[in-house]
XYZ file of C-alpha atoms in Angstrom:
695
model
C 9.541 22.727 11.254
C 7.936 19.606 13.377
C 8.595 16.933 10.844
C 7.559 12.793 11.123
C 9.154 10.078 8.996
C 6.787 6.959 8.710
C 8.899 4.159 7.472
C 9.154 0.372 8.860
C 12.903 0.795 7.502
C 15.308 2.725 9.614
C 19.235 2.415 10.089
C 20.781 1.092 12.326
C 17.694 -1.389 13.068
C 17.174 -2.227 9.780
C 19.844 -1.418 7.415
C 18.404 -1.692 3.839
C 18.322 1.214 1.343
C 14.956 2.882 2.649
C 16.324 2.819 6.213
C 19.691 4.281 5.439
C 17.741 7.242 3.975
C 15.122 7.432 6.437
C 18.453 7.263 9.349
C 20.166 10.192 7.100
C 17.373 12.219 6.851
C 16.267 12.306 10.541
C 20.227 12.790 11.348
C 20.204 15.960 8.842
C 16.668 17.594 9.756
C 17.468 17.197 13.606
C 20.967 18.737 12.366
C 19.346 22.053 11.271
C 17.212 22.482 14.012
C 14.102 20.790 13.482
C 11.671 18.769 15.723
C 12.027 15.262 14.203
C 9.978 12.166 14.829
C 9.832 8.546 13.252
C 7.346 6.105 13.401
C 8.766 2.490 12.657
C 8.258 -1.480 13.235
C 8.908 -2.895 16.410
C 12.472 -4.091 15.406
C 14.303 -6.615 17.776
C 16.929 -3.915 18.835
C 14.413 -1.062 19.119
C 15.296 -0.341 22.723
C 19.227 -0.182 22.220
C 20.104 3.166 23.476
C 23.361 2.977 21.082
C 21.005 2.548 18.206
C 18.881 5.369 19.371
C 21.683 8.053 19.867
C 22.630 7.182 15.929
C 19.200 9.200 14.989
C 20.940 12.767 15.992
C 18.042 13.657 18.562
C 15.260 12.652 16.258
C 12.338 11.057 18.491
C 11.413 7.428 18.094
C 8.028 5.727 18.105
C 6.821 2.198 17.343
C 3.567 1.486 15.562
C 3.001 -2.067 16.862
C -0.319 -3.700 15.623
C -0.669 -6.588 18.200
C -0.448 -4.191 21.013
C -2.145 -0.947 20.041
C -5.108 -1.313 22.966
C -8.210 -3.610 23.763
C -10.762 -1.248 22.494
C -12.904 -3.378 19.734
C -11.041 -1.220 16.522
C -7.365 -2.541 18.097
C -8.778 -6.119 18.284
C -9.883 -6.036 14.468
C -6.566 -4.403 13.637
C -4.649 -7.009 15.595
C -6.040 -9.990 13.712
C -6.116 -8.431 10.322
C -5.884 -10.667 7.535
C -2.624 -8.912 6.069
C 0.484 -7.572 8.058
C 1.014 -4.808 5.920
C -2.432 -3.476 6.213
C -2.172 -4.068 10.175
C 0.960 -2.229 10.117
C -0.348 0.778 7.913
C -2.974 1.273 10.338
C -0.745 1.122 13.466
C 1.447 3.790 12.052
C -1.754 5.596 11.198
C -3.288 5.595 14.813
C 0.249 6.585 16.154
C 0.408 9.138 13.548
C -2.901 10.746 14.377
C -2.288 10.589 18.331
C 1.015 12.624 17.896
C -0.416 15.133 15.327
C -3.263 15.744 17.983
C -0.796 16.757 20.597
C 1.129 19.028 18.300
C 0.378 19.205 14.431
C 3.227 18.263 12.182
C 4.086 20.644 9.450
C 5.132 17.836 7.244
C 4.690 14.056 7.157
C 6.500 11.751 4.582
C 5.997 8.074 4.051
C 7.684 5.523 1.343
C 5.637 4.667 -1.227
C 7.150 1.310 -0.728
C 4.755 -0.871 1.300
C 1.993 1.756 1.574
C 2.711 2.677 5.095
C 1.127 5.914 4.770
C -1.691 4.591 2.921
C -4.431 4.570 5.614
C -3.609 7.838 6.982
C -3.507 9.679 3.222
C -6.894 8.102 2.792
C -7.608 9.619 6.317
C -6.955 12.723 4.787
C -8.759 12.793 2.091
C -12.031 11.133 3.450
C -12.154 13.141 6.661
C -9.997 15.903 6.598
C -7.277 14.579 9.134
C -3.796 16.113 9.630
C -5.248 19.360 7.421
C -2.575 21.827 7.618
C 0.464 19.150 7.182
C 2.226 18.860 3.881
C 1.878 14.894 3.303
C 4.643 13.717 0.838
C 5.327 10.606 -0.215
C 9.009 9.898 -0.947
C 9.542 7.067 -3.968
C 11.929 4.288 -3.543
C 10.941 1.644 -5.647
C 7.176 0.474 -6.131
C 6.864 -3.037 -5.639
C 5.299 -3.544 -9.323
C 8.288 -2.072 -10.492
C 10.591 -4.324 -8.648
C 8.637 -7.406 -9.378
C 8.876 -6.622 -13.228
C 12.794 -6.085 -13.047
C 13.139 -9.355 -11.512
C 10.917 -10.994 -14.435
C 7.833 -11.919 -11.607
C 4.883 -12.507 -13.819
C 2.721 -14.591 -10.946
C 0.953 -12.060 -8.564
C -1.544 -13.372 -5.466
C -3.739 -11.592 -4.013
C -1.888 -9.955 -1.033
C 0.683 -8.786 -3.628
C -2.170 -6.891 -5.708
C -3.594 -5.613 -2.721
C -0.209 -3.794 -1.771
C 0.461 -2.649 -5.232
C -2.977 -1.179 -5.107
C -2.306 1.053 -2.263
C 1.223 1.767 -3.040
C -0.198 3.536 -6.013
C -3.105 5.049 -4.221
C -0.671 6.567 -1.746
C 1.152 8.208 -4.580
C -2.201 9.502 -5.951
C -2.986 11.129 -2.450
C 0.161 12.736 -1.690
C -0.119 16.168 -1.569
C 3.738 16.081 -3.481
C 5.667 13.350 -4.803
C 9.391 13.614 -3.578
C 12.054 11.700 -5.703
C 15.698 11.565 -5.491
C 16.097 11.143 -9.473
C 13.799 12.178 -12.309
C 13.601 8.719 -13.685
C 11.741 7.362 -10.792
C 9.421 10.565 -10.650
C 8.468 10.127 -14.068
C 7.829 6.615 -13.758
C 5.338 7.169 -11.043
C 3.791 9.646 -12.902
C 3.234 7.283 -15.909
C 1.988 4.425 -13.653
C -0.909 6.967 -12.453
C -1.575 8.219 -15.843
C -1.913 4.573 -16.881
C -4.128 3.633 -14.244
C -6.659 6.645 -15.096
C -5.533 8.736 -12.288
C -4.177 12.429 -12.205
C -0.295 12.897 -10.652
C -0.022 15.363 -8.192
C 3.049 17.764 -8.081
C 6.281 16.030 -7.960
C 9.866 16.842 -6.762
C 13.511 15.914 -7.063
C 15.312 15.994 -4.354
C 18.344 13.838 -3.646
C 19.032 11.509 -0.498
C 21.410 13.291 1.997
C 24.490 11.325 2.729
C 27.148 12.162 4.873
C 30.501 11.199 3.163
C 32.576 11.419 5.941
C 30.487 9.711 8.465
C 30.478 6.802 5.996
C 34.272 6.693 5.141
C 34.800 6.156 9.287
C 32.023 3.455 9.391
C 33.267 1.283 6.618
C 36.934 1.080 7.606
C 37.427 -2.528 8.119
C 39.407 -5.088 6.681
C 38.666 -6.783 3.101
C 38.253 -10.133 4.243
C 39.101 -12.868 1.823
C 39.976 -12.379 -1.533
C 40.054 -14.633 -4.818
C 43.563 -16.079 -5.934
C 45.420 -14.241 -8.858
C 46.610 -10.641 -9.654
C 44.274 -9.155 -11.745
C 42.228 -6.210 -11.146
C 39.447 -6.966 -8.635
C 36.041 -6.039 -9.419
C 33.180 -6.334 -6.601
C 29.517 -6.192 -6.585
C 27.653 -5.858 -3.378
C 23.659 -5.790 -2.668
C 20.862 -8.489 -2.858
C 21.710 -11.086 -5.265
C 18.793 -10.296 -7.614
C 17.692 -10.368 -11.158
C 16.906 -6.665 -11.034
C 20.619 -6.200 -9.940
C 21.598 -7.456 -12.884
C 23.772 -9.780 -11.070
C 23.292 -12.453 -14.128
C 24.657 -9.754 -16.457
C 27.572 -9.408 -14.548
C 28.276 -12.932 -14.303
C 27.874 -13.474 -17.915
C 30.497 -10.611 -18.754
C 33.235 -11.936 -15.871
C 32.995 -15.251 -17.771
C 33.253 -13.874 -21.302
C 36.413 -11.560 -19.900
C 38.281 -14.361 -18.338
C 37.417 -16.395 -21.588
C 39.205 -13.900 -23.534
C 42.076 -13.919 -21.433
C 41.414 -10.608 -19.610
C 43.180 -10.770 -16.230
C 40.376 -9.991 -13.308
C 39.031 -11.432 -10.103
C 35.529 -10.954 -9.024
C 33.969 -10.835 -5.733
C 30.020 -10.789 -5.095
C 28.690 -10.336 -1.959
C 24.990 -10.126 -0.733
C 21.942 -12.064 0.193
C 20.015 -14.577 -1.623
C 16.613 -14.035 -3.471
C 14.241 -16.362 -5.652
C 14.808 -14.317 -8.245
C 16.646 -17.093 -10.507
C 14.988 -18.503 -13.377
C 11.761 -19.638 -12.495
C 11.699 -18.405 -9.033
C 15.029 -20.495 -7.976
C 17.545 -19.689 -5.675
C 20.074 -16.780 -7.638
C 23.168 -17.833 -5.708
C 22.697 -21.374 -6.907
C 21.956 -19.601 -10.336
C 25.331 -17.663 -10.156
C 27.199 -20.876 -9.363
C 26.105 -23.100 -11.789
C 26.818 -20.284 -14.319
C 30.506 -19.457 -12.736
C 31.353 -23.282 -12.665
C 35.013 -24.542 -12.025
C 35.834 -20.559 -11.460
C 33.428 -20.118 -8.213
C 36.325 -20.249 -5.475
C 39.309 -19.664 -7.395
C 38.836 -16.214 -9.415
C 35.418 -15.439 -8.527
C 34.148 -15.724 -5.093
C 30.347 -15.537 -4.372
C 28.984 -14.985 -0.479
C 26.534 -13.364 1.609
C 26.018 -10.214 3.160
C 28.823 -8.760 5.177
C 28.788 -6.086 8.034
C 29.245 -2.770 6.963
C 32.761 -2.343 8.161
C 34.109 -5.204 6.702
C 32.033 -4.229 3.199
C 33.983 -1.311 3.340
C 37.309 -2.624 3.486
C 36.500 -4.795 0.157
C 34.981 -1.650 -1.457
C 38.155 0.013 -0.833
C 40.331 -2.595 -2.233
C 38.328 -2.671 -5.142
C 39.653 -1.783 -8.647
C 36.381 -1.123 -9.785
C 32.549 -1.707 -8.140
C 30.275 -2.896 -10.527
C 26.674 -2.240 -10.035
C 25.187 -3.430 -13.097
C 21.401 -3.156 -12.262
C 18.579 -3.407 -15.355
C 17.171 -0.203 -13.541
C 17.740 1.604 -10.227
C 16.698 4.206 -8.019
C 19.126 6.233 -6.238
C 21.124 3.289 -4.847
C 22.955 3.992 -1.150
C 25.307 1.137 -2.818
C 26.427 3.714 -5.351
C 26.737 6.231 -2.951
C 28.818 4.528 -0.431
C 30.941 3.403 -3.439
C 31.590 6.610 -4.691
C 32.308 8.066 -1.044
C 34.605 5.692 -0.589
C 36.503 6.730 -3.384
C 35.716 3.614 -5.997
C 35.685 3.241 -9.709
C 32.122 2.651 -10.328
C 30.660 0.824 -13.584
C 26.797 1.196 -13.571
C 24.007 0.828 -16.103
C 22.599 3.751 -17.638
C 18.566 2.961 -16.688
C 17.198 5.034 -13.827
C 18.852 7.115 -10.991
C 22.352 6.046 -11.749
C 22.896 7.737 -14.923
C 21.760 11.093 -13.002
C 24.615 10.484 -10.297
C 27.263 9.388 -12.768
C 28.071 11.253 -15.846
C 29.614 8.763 -18.249
C 33.809 9.278 -18.408
C 33.481 12.064 -15.658
C 32.640 10.559 -12.244
C 32.598 6.823 -13.667
C 31.360 4.568 -16.286
C 27.799 3.775 -17.389
C 27.067 1.169 -19.916
C 23.587 0.381 -21.805
C 21.232 -1.534 -18.858
C 20.083 -5.033 -19.254
C 23.010 -5.228 -22.121
C 25.538 -8.107 -21.093
C 27.760 -7.385 -23.968
C 28.009 -3.733 -23.737
C 28.866 -4.463 -20.160
C 31.756 -6.981 -20.866
C 33.153 -3.931 -23.139
C 32.845 -1.184 -20.387
C 34.377 -3.543 -17.866
C 37.094 -4.508 -20.706
C 38.192 -1.024 -21.040
C 38.006 0.193 -17.647
C 40.129 -2.794 -16.475
C 43.000 -1.792 -18.902
C 42.924 1.687 -17.966
C 44.462 1.860 -14.387
C 44.920 5.817 -14.945
C 41.069 6.519 -15.791
C 40.186 4.427 -12.736
C 42.087 6.877 -10.605
C 40.737 9.959 -12.339
C 37.156 8.560 -11.719
C 37.582 7.570 -8.121
C 38.835 10.947 -7.364
C 35.660 12.825 -8.991
C 33.233 10.245 -7.365
C 33.934 11.496 -3.417
C 33.303 15.380 -4.779
C 30.169 14.450 -6.501
C 28.205 13.016 -3.520
C 29.618 15.567 -1.566
C 28.020 18.235 -3.857
C 24.931 16.276 -5.003
C 24.046 14.872 -1.415
C 25.354 17.228 1.117
C 23.153 16.905 3.861
C 22.388 20.583 4.676
C 21.629 21.140 0.967
C 19.410 18.669 0.928
C 17.413 19.663 4.026
C 17.189 23.441 2.225
C 15.430 22.134 -0.366
C 12.913 20.164 1.625
C 12.168 23.437 3.666
C 11.666 25.428 0.208
C 9.435 22.235 -1.034
C 7.252 22.316 2.332
C 6.718 26.022 2.242
C 5.853 25.621 -1.349
C 3.014 23.193 -0.919
C 1.674 24.167 2.590
C -2.212 24.630 2.405
C -3.472 28.024 2.723
C -6.212 26.891 4.745
C -8.059 24.037 6.239
C -10.240 22.004 4.279
C -13.120 22.171 6.722
C -16.359 20.720 5.975
C -19.320 22.040 7.833
C -22.659 19.535 8.140
C -25.990 21.793 7.853
C -28.801 20.705 9.882
C -31.705 18.620 8.950
C -33.823 20.325 6.578
C -37.405 20.871 7.509
C -39.238 21.477 4.433
C -37.088 20.023 1.769
C -36.039 16.026 1.150
C -33.618 14.571 3.704
C -30.160 14.732 2.908
C -29.848 10.302 2.908
C -32.098 7.803 2.510
C -31.308 4.286 4.635
C -32.979 1.407 3.098
C -32.946 -1.634 5.398
C -34.459 -4.711 3.324
C -36.023 -7.003 5.881
C -37.105 -11.006 5.781
C -37.897 -13.037 8.678
C -35.050 -11.056 11.016
C -37.301 -10.106 14.107
C -34.519 -11.119 16.543
C -32.257 -8.327 14.814
C -34.390 -5.862 13.502
C -34.275 -3.781 16.391
C -30.735 -3.532 17.195
C -30.159 -2.320 13.829
C -32.644 0.365 14.426
C -31.513 1.450 17.657
C -28.374 1.865 15.792
C -29.974 4.285 13.195
C -31.690 6.212 16.588
C -28.076 6.729 17.950
C -26.712 8.289 14.810
C -25.007 11.778 15.566
C -26.099 12.770 11.716
C -30.275 13.278 12.002
C -31.018 14.464 7.996
C -31.687 10.999 7.173
C -35.200 8.668 6.302
C -35.275 5.063 6.793
C -37.084 3.167 4.599
C -38.129 -0.550 5.884
C -38.768 -2.830 3.016
C -40.705 -5.924 3.956
C -39.770 -8.376 1.257
C -42.395 -10.766 1.923
C -41.882 -11.886 5.818
C -43.435 -15.197 6.573
C -42.815 -15.616 10.313
C -45.493 -14.218 12.648
C -42.855 -12.478 14.934
C -41.032 -10.736 11.828
C -44.879 -9.881 10.431
C -46.155 -8.417 13.611
C -42.521 -6.486 13.930
C -43.415 -4.810 10.784
C -46.893 -3.788 11.926
C -45.601 -2.426 15.044
C -43.146 -0.062 13.032
C -45.459 1.483 10.985
C -47.602 2.384 14.009
C -44.679 3.742 15.811
C -42.548 5.084 13.334
C -42.849 8.646 12.346
C -43.964 8.821 8.410
C -41.774 11.263 7.491
C -38.240 10.301 8.793
C -39.636 5.978 9.084
C -41.216 4.625 6.286
C -42.510 1.048 5.434
C -42.695 -0.840 2.283
C -44.282 -4.207 1.782
C -43.953 -6.259 -1.119
C -43.808 -9.791 -2.397
C -40.809 -12.056 -1.720
C -38.060 -11.309 -4.489
C -34.549 -11.203 -2.885
C -32.371 -8.914 -1.438
C -31.719 -7.111 -4.817
C -35.228 -6.821 -5.371
C -35.990 -5.677 -1.612
C -33.410 -2.813 -2.278
C -34.339 -1.519 -5.615
C -37.996 -1.038 -4.195
C -36.378 1.052 -1.324
C -34.333 2.823 -3.545
C -37.563 3.801 -5.647
C -39.221 5.165 -2.351
C -36.066 6.690 -1.599
C -36.646 10.987 -1.270
C -32.915 11.599 -0.894
C -30.105 11.924 -3.503
C -27.528 9.722 -1.276
C -28.232 6.203 -0.677
C -27.250 3.505 2.545
C -28.434 0.028 2.208
C -27.916 -1.467 5.597
C -29.189 -5.303 6.372
C -31.609 -5.765 8.903
C -28.883 -7.626 11.057
C -25.843 -5.408 10.978
C -25.202 -2.297 12.983
C -23.525 0.741 12.675
C -21.336 2.979 14.969
C -22.874 6.407 15.967
C -20.991 8.457 13.748
C -21.174 6.203 10.655
C -23.386 8.470 8.191
C -21.684 11.718 9.513
C -18.760 10.297 8.628
C -19.586 8.997 5.059
C -21.427 12.000 4.335
C -18.599 14.566 5.210
C -16.190 12.196 2.943
C -18.655 12.782 0.180
C -19.176 16.488 0.821
C -15.514 16.613 0.558
C -15.110 15.165 -2.952
C -18.134 15.366 -5.227
C -16.401 12.923 -7.484
C -17.181 10.279 -5.310
C -19.750 7.764 -6.166
C -19.845 5.772 -3.059
C -17.991 5.952 0.358
C -17.706 3.273 2.852
C -15.880 2.277 6.206
C -14.153 -0.449 7.609
C -16.009 -3.605 8.939
C -15.249 -5.597 12.151
C -17.183 -8.779 12.764
C -18.952 -9.972 15.339
C -21.091 -12.983 16.071
C -23.094 -11.936 19.371
C -22.429 -8.461 20.299
C -20.285 -6.007 18.404
C -17.506 -5.691 21.128
C -16.706 -9.171 21.087
C -14.585 -8.839 17.367
C -13.986 -12.286 15.436
C -12.655 -10.631 12.268
C -12.440 -7.623 10.326
C -12.356 -6.493 6.481
C -10.477 -3.034 5.163
C -11.646 -2.590 1.897
C -10.000 -0.351 -0.842
C -12.214 1.041 -3.033
C -12.780 0.351 -6.960
C -9.693 -1.522 -8.666
C -11.259 -2.694 -11.921
C -8.828 -5.807 -11.951
C -9.183 -6.662 -8.383
C -12.800 -6.476 -8.580
C -12.775 -9.354 -11.123
C -11.541 -11.289 -8.622
C -12.979 -9.800 -5.510
C -15.286 -7.570 -3.940
C -12.341 -5.346 -2.677
C -14.449 -2.286 -3.318
C -16.517 -1.707 -0.109
C -18.766 -3.260 2.283
C -22.470 -3.904 1.478
C -23.178 -0.776 3.313
C -21.666 1.972 1.332
C -23.241 5.430 0.836
C -23.948 6.100 -2.929
C -25.451 8.970 -4.906
C -28.773 7.657 -6.425
C -28.508 8.780 -9.984
C -25.217 6.410 -9.963
C -27.225 3.381 -9.187
C -29.978 4.265 -11.624
C -27.304 4.560 -14.336
C -25.955 1.302 -13.147
C -29.287 -0.035 -13.626
C -30.110 -0.775 -9.837
C -28.960 -4.131 -7.889
C -29.365 -6.919 -10.289
C -32.606 -9.161 -9.194
C -31.056 -12.357 -10.510
C -28.427 -12.640 -8.323
C -29.199 -14.581 -4.937
C -25.923 -13.009 -3.325
C -22.850 -10.626 -4.576
C -25.496 -7.860 -5.326
C -23.410 -5.132 -3.943
C -20.287 -6.185 -5.411
C -21.905 -6.735 -8.749
C -23.093 -3.276 -8.692
C -19.894 -1.852 -7.666
C -18.471 -3.520 -10.895
C -20.902 -1.264 -12.810
C -19.786 1.621 -10.980
C -16.415 1.139 -11.749
C -16.842 -0.122 -15.126
C -17.943 3.346 -15.694
C -15.185 5.062 -14.267
C -16.768 6.120 -11.144
C -14.487 6.480 -7.773
C -15.471 4.945 -4.422
C -13.257 5.482 -1.047
C -12.848 3.982 2.732
C -12.565 5.480 5.440
C -9.944 3.963 7.457
C -12.183 3.497 10.939
C -14.066 0.510 11.919
C -17.513 1.874 12.036
C -19.681 -0.790 10.646
C -20.431 -4.088 12.557
C -21.061 -6.951 10.478
C -22.951 -9.860 12.069
C -21.672 -13.439 10.904
C -24.912 -15.826 10.889
C -24.747 -19.131 9.492
C -27.841 -18.993 7.777
C -26.873 -15.409 5.941
C -27.500 -15.371 2.094
C -23.588 -15.223 1.936
C -22.685 -18.099 3.762
C -25.353 -20.355 2.178
C -25.809 -19.082 -1.564
C -22.813 -17.084 -1.610
C -20.288 -20.315 -0.684
C -22.426 -22.784 -2.288
C -22.967 -20.953 -5.835
C -20.051 -19.043 -6.217
C -18.688 -20.239 -9.082
C -21.814 -19.848 -11.053
C -22.474 -16.383 -9.766
C -18.959 -15.094 -10.532
C -19.524 -16.535 -14.175
C -22.779 -14.336 -14.343
C -21.227 -11.576 -13.070
C -18.121 -11.473 -15.312
C -20.382 -12.291 -18.424
C -22.372 -8.944 -17.104
C -18.958 -6.720 -17.111
C -17.130 -8.565 -19.952
C -15.214 -4.879 -20.320
C -14.436 -4.473 -16.645
C -10.819 -5.459 -16.125
C -8.581 -2.589 -17.230
C -5.553 -5.266 -17.542
C -7.196 -8.854 -18.514
C -3.974 -10.337 -17.981
C -3.260 -9.344 -14.566
C -6.662 -10.020 -13.217
C -6.178 -13.804 -14.478
C -2.662 -14.103 -13.154
C -4.293 -13.036 -9.754
C -7.025 -15.585 -9.954
C -4.579 -18.824 -10.924
C -2.740 -18.297 -7.853
C -5.930 -17.428 -5.328
C -7.265 -20.706 -4.260
C -3.952 -21.452 -2.617
C -2.991 -17.935 -1.172
C -6.746 -17.979 0.695
C -5.912 -21.500 2.084
C -2.622 -19.973 3.477
C -4.456 -16.752 4.831
C -7.476 -18.756 6.244
C -5.092 -20.444 8.494
C -2.985 -17.358 9.726
C -6.339 -15.875 10.533
C -7.938 -18.798 12.504
C -4.346 -18.809 14.528
C -4.473 -14.978 14.996
C -8.463 -15.167 16.357
C -7.220 -17.822 18.649
C -4.533 -16.112 20.092
C -6.260 -12.892 20.589
C -9.780 -13.913 21.530
């Protein structure tokens, strides 16, 4: 098979859990004779020949958002507001080029960081990557990790990332999880969001036991004083890893007089109480014991860590919930007696009393009692350590894992490409699309907008120009000229007294003959394939109420990019805070617009945002084609920059009272809102800096 693994993390360039998995999986596929490609981030040591050779023949590709090219779309990606969106788009660009050269049979993304979000969206909206199985490998979603760390606050970037991760899981052909617990959690997340989960398969991580034993053969380093059994924890010093539970258990055992020593190794995090340093939190818990019976230190090199694990009498990984941690696979491979929490995947690796010891997760008293028992039973520790090595050899044998993935890809391979053909323009019937162009005193920009419509590759549409009571002589003459010049079948004019943007759009919709409506402001520009691409997306998924594309901002000419916007479709909680649904020029079903009451004519800005709220509240869906096909003109005098900025709070209050049941989880959008002001100040500063760099 031709296989592509997409992940910003990959060992040895990035040695965290996902990175270790990707490195192991790439080597396992290559060893089985598959053509393996890995798309990753521009790591500092990416050109190190020794590191590249460690991939066992897999080909490495770098997705760098800052160096994609000089075309307008690449410039827009480079100055995008959020780095995780920019990286996912860069991955999409590299993947699409590779797939065009020679199609992949299997493409895999992690759900964490949503690296595959835009590629999966492209598949669903345009049919890209047809013929390939697109899998999402579950590790631990951001929302679950935040919950386990007790993080109540959530800012806009995190909310967007969590939305992208959830949608990535929804759009996958198959969810691949190393354990049943995480697969079930993902299914629950999707079901609670009103989404139908895709098929799922449990396939463990591959793990090279013998290779690990060779790599992790260093010295144990400094150890605590004393003669008691040595307990070792390694991993991030993080609440979800249960390090506070281990601290409580260790203090309790030492207070009882149970002899033991403890070493905790790992990077600090801000998951202590109310965002404090966990390392400092642990130090305060241990008091005078720190530096005597107990040592807490930063990360170690892998070889030195291996020496410490080998020296340990017990490796304790007390996570509140865990997926399929490499720390446990490494410890068991090195012949350790392991004590672990029973929530999540670790209980699927260790059978209590056979391969190690499990305790009731998130329960310090249960941990204390299990540790007490195992610390006083040397024979049991030897028995568990011996069984642990063979358990990992059997469960995670690379060849067996590859064979399971081969069967998975075969089982989920598409039977035929899902190509959607475009019908020619109907001669006798109504057009497919009605383009509504509201117009008020914009004589200087309307010709360019109309020219972009003439250049469309799709021709089965009509244009309804709505003059909303223009007062400037040039603008009135332009409408007169249009009425004389334009074909009455495809280009029609509607005149009305001034009533605002919402009123003008409603008048155009009332006059429209098509079932698909595309509002287009008289100062914006469409790329030639805009309408064709959106109609194809609608035809591919009849359940969609709306579909749109990415926008790039310009001031004078569309090629001079000054910003961009990558909306995400309907998320009911995010819509309470910001319009992350779509740009105003979305292709929509007329019947859905009318069901929602059309555009609210009382609003002097945000009419499109309000309409999307109404659609989302009724359970409709919207998707975004991940291409920069819409060119949005920034004008100082635009309604968005006058009314939308000056009267933002009043307009939003009005909208929220119109849609009181919009939020799916009201507490979530209120938490997002509470952090938004500071978040946008920071994002605005970053975007201004990027603009200055790339202009």
